[in-house]
Coordinates of C-alpha atoms in Angstrom, one line a residue:
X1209 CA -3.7 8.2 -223.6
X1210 CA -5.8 5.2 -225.3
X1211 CA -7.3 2.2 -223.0
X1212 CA -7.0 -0.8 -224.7
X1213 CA -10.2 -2.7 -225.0
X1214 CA -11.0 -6.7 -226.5
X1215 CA -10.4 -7.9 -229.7
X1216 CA -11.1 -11.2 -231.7
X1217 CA -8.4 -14.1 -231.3
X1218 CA -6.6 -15.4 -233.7
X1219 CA -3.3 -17.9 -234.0
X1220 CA -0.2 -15.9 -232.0
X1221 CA 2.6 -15.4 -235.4
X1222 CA 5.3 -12.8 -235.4
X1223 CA 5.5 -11.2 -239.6
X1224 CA 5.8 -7.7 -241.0
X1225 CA 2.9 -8.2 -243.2
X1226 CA 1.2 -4.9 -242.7
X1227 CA -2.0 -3.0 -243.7
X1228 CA -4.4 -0.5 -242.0
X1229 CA -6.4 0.7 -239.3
X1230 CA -8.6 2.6 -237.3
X1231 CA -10.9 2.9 -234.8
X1232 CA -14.8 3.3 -234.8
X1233 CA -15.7 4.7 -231.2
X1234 CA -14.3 6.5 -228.1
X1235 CA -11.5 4.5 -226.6
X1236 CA -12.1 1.1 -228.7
X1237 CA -9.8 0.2 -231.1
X1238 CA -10.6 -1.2 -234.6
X1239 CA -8.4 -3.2 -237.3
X1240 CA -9.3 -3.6 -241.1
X1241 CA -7.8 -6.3 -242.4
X1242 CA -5.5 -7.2 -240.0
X1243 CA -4.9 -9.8 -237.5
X1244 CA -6.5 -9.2 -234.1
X1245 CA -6.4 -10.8 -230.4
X1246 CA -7.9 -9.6 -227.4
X1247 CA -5.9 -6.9 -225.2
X1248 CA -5.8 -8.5 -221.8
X1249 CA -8.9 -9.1 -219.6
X1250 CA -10.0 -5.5 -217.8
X1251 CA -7.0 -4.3 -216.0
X1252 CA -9.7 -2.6 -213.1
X1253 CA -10.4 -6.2 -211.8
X1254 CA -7.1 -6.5 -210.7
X1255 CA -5.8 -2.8 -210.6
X1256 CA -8.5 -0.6 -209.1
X1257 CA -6.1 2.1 -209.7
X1258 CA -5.7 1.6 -213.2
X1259 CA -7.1 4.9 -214.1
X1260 CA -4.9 6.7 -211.4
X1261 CA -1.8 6.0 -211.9
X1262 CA 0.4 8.9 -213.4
X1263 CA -2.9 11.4 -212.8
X1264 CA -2.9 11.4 -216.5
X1265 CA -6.3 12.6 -218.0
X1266 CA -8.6 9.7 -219.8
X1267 CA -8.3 11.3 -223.5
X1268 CA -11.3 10.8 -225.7
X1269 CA -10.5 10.3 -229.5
X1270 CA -11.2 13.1 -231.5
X1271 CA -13.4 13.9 -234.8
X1272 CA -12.0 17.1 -236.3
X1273 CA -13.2 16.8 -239.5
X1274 CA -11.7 16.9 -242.8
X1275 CA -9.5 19.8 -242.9
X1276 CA -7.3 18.2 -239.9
X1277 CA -6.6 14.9 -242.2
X1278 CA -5.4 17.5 -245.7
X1279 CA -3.5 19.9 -243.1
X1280 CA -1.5 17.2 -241.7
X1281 CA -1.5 15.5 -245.6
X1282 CA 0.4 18.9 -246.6
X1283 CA 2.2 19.6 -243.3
X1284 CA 4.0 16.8 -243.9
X1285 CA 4.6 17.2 -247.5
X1286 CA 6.0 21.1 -246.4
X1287 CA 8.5 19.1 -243.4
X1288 CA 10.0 17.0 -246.8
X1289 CA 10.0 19.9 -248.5
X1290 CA 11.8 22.4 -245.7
X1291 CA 14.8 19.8 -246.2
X1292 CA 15.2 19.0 -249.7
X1293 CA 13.3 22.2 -251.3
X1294 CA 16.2 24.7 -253.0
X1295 CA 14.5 27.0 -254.6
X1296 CA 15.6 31.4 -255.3
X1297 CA 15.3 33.6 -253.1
X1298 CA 12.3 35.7 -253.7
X1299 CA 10.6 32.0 -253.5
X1300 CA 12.0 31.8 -249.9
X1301 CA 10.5 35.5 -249.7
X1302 CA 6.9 34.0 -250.7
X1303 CA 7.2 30.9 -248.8
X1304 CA 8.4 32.2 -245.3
X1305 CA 5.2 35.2 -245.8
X1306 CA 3.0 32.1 -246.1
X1307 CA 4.2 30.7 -243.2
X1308 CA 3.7 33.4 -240.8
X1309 CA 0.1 34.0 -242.3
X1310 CA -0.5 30.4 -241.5
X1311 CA 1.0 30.6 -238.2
X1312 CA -1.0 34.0 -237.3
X1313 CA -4.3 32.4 -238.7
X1314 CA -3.7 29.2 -235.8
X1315 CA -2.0 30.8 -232.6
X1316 CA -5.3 32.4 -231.4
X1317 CA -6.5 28.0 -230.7
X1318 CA -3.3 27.3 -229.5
X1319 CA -4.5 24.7 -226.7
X1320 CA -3.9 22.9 -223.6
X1321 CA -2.4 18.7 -224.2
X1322 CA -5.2 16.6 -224.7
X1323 CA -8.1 19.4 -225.9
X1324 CA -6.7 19.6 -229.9
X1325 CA -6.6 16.5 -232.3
X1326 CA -3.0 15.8 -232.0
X1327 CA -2.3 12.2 -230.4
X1328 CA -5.9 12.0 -230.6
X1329 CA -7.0 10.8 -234.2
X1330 CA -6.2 7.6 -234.4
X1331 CA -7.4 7.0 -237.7
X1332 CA -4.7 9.5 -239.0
X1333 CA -1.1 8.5 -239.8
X1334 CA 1.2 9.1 -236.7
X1335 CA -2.3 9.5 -234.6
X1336 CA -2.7 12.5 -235.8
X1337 CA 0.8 14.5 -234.6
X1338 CA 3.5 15.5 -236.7
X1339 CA 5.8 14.7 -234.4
X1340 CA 5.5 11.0 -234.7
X1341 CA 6.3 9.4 -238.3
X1342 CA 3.4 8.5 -240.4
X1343 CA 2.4 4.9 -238.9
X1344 CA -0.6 2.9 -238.9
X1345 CA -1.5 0.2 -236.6
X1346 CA -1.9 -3.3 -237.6
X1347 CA -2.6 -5.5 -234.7
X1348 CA -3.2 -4.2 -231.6
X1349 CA -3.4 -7.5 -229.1
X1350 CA -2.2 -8.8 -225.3
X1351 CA 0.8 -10.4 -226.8
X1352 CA 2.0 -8.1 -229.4
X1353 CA 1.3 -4.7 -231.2
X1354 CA 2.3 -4.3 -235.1
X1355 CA 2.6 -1.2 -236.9
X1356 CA 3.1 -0.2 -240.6
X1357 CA 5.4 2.8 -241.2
X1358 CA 6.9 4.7 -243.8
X1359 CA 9.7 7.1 -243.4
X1360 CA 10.3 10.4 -246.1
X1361 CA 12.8 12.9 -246.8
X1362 CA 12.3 14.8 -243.4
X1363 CA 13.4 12.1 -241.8
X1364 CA 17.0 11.4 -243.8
X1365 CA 20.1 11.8 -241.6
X1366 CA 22.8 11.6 -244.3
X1367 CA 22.7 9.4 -247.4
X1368 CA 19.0 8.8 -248.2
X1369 CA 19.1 6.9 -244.8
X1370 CA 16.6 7.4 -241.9
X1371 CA 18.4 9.1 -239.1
X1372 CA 19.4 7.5 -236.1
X1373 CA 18.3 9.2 -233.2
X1374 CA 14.3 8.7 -235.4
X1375 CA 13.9 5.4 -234.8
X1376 CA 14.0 5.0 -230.5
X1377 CA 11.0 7.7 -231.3
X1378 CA 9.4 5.1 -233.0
X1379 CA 10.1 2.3 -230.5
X1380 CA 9.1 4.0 -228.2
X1381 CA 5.3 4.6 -229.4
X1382 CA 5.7 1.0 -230.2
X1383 CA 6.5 0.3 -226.1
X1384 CA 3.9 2.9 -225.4
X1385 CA 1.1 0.9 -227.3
X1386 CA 2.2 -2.6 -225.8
X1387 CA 1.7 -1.3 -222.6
X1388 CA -2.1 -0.3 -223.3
X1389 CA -2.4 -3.6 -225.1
X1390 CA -0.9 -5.8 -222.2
X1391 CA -3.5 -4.0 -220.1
X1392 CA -1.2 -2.4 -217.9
X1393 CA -1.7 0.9 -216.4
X1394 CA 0.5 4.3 -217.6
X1395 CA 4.2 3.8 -217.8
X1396 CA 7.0 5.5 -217.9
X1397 CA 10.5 4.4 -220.0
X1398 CA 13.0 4.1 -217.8
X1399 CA 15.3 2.9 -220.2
X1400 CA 15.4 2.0 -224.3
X1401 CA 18.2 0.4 -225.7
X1402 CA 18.6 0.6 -229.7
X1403 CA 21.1 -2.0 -232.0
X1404 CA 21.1 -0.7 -235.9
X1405 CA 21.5 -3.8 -237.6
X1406 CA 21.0 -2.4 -241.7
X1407 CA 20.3 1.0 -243.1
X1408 CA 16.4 2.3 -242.9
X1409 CA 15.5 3.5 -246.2
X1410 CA 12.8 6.1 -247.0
X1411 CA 9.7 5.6 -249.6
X1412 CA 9.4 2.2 -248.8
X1413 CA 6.4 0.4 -246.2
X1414 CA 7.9 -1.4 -243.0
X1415 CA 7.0 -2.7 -239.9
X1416 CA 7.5 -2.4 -236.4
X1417 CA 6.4 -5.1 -234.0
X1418 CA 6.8 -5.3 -230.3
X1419 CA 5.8 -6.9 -226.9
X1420 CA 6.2 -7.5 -223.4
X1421 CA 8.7 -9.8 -222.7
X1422 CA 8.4 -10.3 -218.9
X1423 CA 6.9 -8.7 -215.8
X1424 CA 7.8 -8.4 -212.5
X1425 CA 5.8 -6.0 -210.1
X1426 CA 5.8 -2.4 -211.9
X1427 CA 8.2 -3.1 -214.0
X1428 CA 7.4 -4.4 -218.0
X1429 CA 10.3 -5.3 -219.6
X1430 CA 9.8 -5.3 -223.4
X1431 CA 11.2 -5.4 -227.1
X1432 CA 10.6 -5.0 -230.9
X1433 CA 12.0 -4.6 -234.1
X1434 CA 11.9 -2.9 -237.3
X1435 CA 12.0 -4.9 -240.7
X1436 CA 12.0 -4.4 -244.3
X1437 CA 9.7 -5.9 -246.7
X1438 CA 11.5 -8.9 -246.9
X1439 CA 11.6 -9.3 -243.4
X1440 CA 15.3 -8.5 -242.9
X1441 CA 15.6 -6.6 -239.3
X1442 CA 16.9 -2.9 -239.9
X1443 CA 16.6 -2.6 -236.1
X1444 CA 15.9 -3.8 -232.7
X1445 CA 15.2 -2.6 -229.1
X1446 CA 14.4 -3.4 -225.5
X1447 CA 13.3 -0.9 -223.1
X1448 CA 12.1 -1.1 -219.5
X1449 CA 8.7 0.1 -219.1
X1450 CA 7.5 1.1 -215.3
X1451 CA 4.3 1.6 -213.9
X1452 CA 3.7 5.1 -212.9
X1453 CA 2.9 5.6 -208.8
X1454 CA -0.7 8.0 -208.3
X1455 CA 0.0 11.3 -209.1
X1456 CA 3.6 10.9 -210.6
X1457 CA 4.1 13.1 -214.0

């Protein structure tokens, strides 16, 4: 998991202009080009605990190199091609051998959560892991976290349209990262709520913007939406976020 650290201030204003991101050093985000507000004050002053809560490990960011950015580049150019690829079958022959050989050539580093670039790369799309869609981050502050994201093939459900059951995924990254920004310890979601206002297309930049709406005690209750490029909302949600107690998974 990421700390959130300061940022500069700028005027508070809710848009899905997006752009891109990264960050320069071990637990302290960084935005090119986008707006940026400090994260909240240091959550230790009035949370001692901070770093307890949940017993989850304090995950440095990683620097794998390279390779890890053009692996993931073509791992996720192989998940649109698994669904949409329909080639003969001695191709299929060719392709699944491939597979295995790549699969025999990584399961000796198979590693523990939190030791291998995944979730850690935060300069990568998705963070790094192929299990989140290809996001960047575009303002990361106390009042409100945006990302850019763009949805492909591997994620159609039926008629060219993002699936469903993709986009609380999604939100909830977007929930996970407003916590961190808010400056609140390691939560759990206790509950997301989704309403599908249009169709989410594929190919095409959007954003996904989010915040905490109100506190009270552990609980964070929050909320955020997906829009087009034109600002139309393809989606919306509102979770419940709660603080995890020491030593709860």
């Amino acid at each position: 998991m990421f700390r959130a650290s300061v940022w500069g201030r700028d005027a508070t204003r809710r848009s899905c202009v997006v752009t891109s991101w990264r960050r320069d050093e071990p637990g302290v985000p960084f935005v090119t080009d986008a707006r940026s507000e400090p994260a909240a004050d240091d959550p230790h002053v009035a949370d001692p605990d901070y770093d307890s809560h949940g017993g989850f490990p304090n995950f440095e960011i990683a620097r794998p190199g390279p390779g890890f950015g053009r692996f993931l580049t073509a791992m996720r150019r192989a998940q649109d091609l698994a669904v949409s690829a329909d080639p003969d079958s001695d191709t299929w022959d060719e392709v699944a051998d491939r597979a295995e050989e790549l699969v025999k050539l990584l399961d000796p580093y198979q590693a523990p959560e939190g030791v291998g670039p995944a979730n850690r790369t935060p300069d990568l799309p998705g963070g790094g892991s192929l299990l989140q869609a290809p996001w960047s981050i575009v303002r990361f502050a106390a009042d409100g976290v945006e990302l850019q994201v763009q949805f492909s093939r591997f994620h159609v459900g039926g008629n060219y349209a993002v699936h469903g059951g993709v986009l609380p995924l999604l939100f909830d990254s977007v929930f996970g990262m407003v916590i961190h920004a808010a400056g609140r310890p390691i939560s759990r979601t206790a509950f997301l709520h989704v309403d599908y206002r249009k169709v989410t297309p594929i190919d095409t930049p959007l954003a996904a913007r989010g915040r905490v709406v109100r506190t009270e005690g552990r609980k964070a209750f929050v909320s955020a939406e997906l829009c087009d490029a034109d600002g139309a909302v393809l989606a919306e949600s509102n979770g419940l976020m709660v603080r995890l107690l020491p030593g709860q998974p």
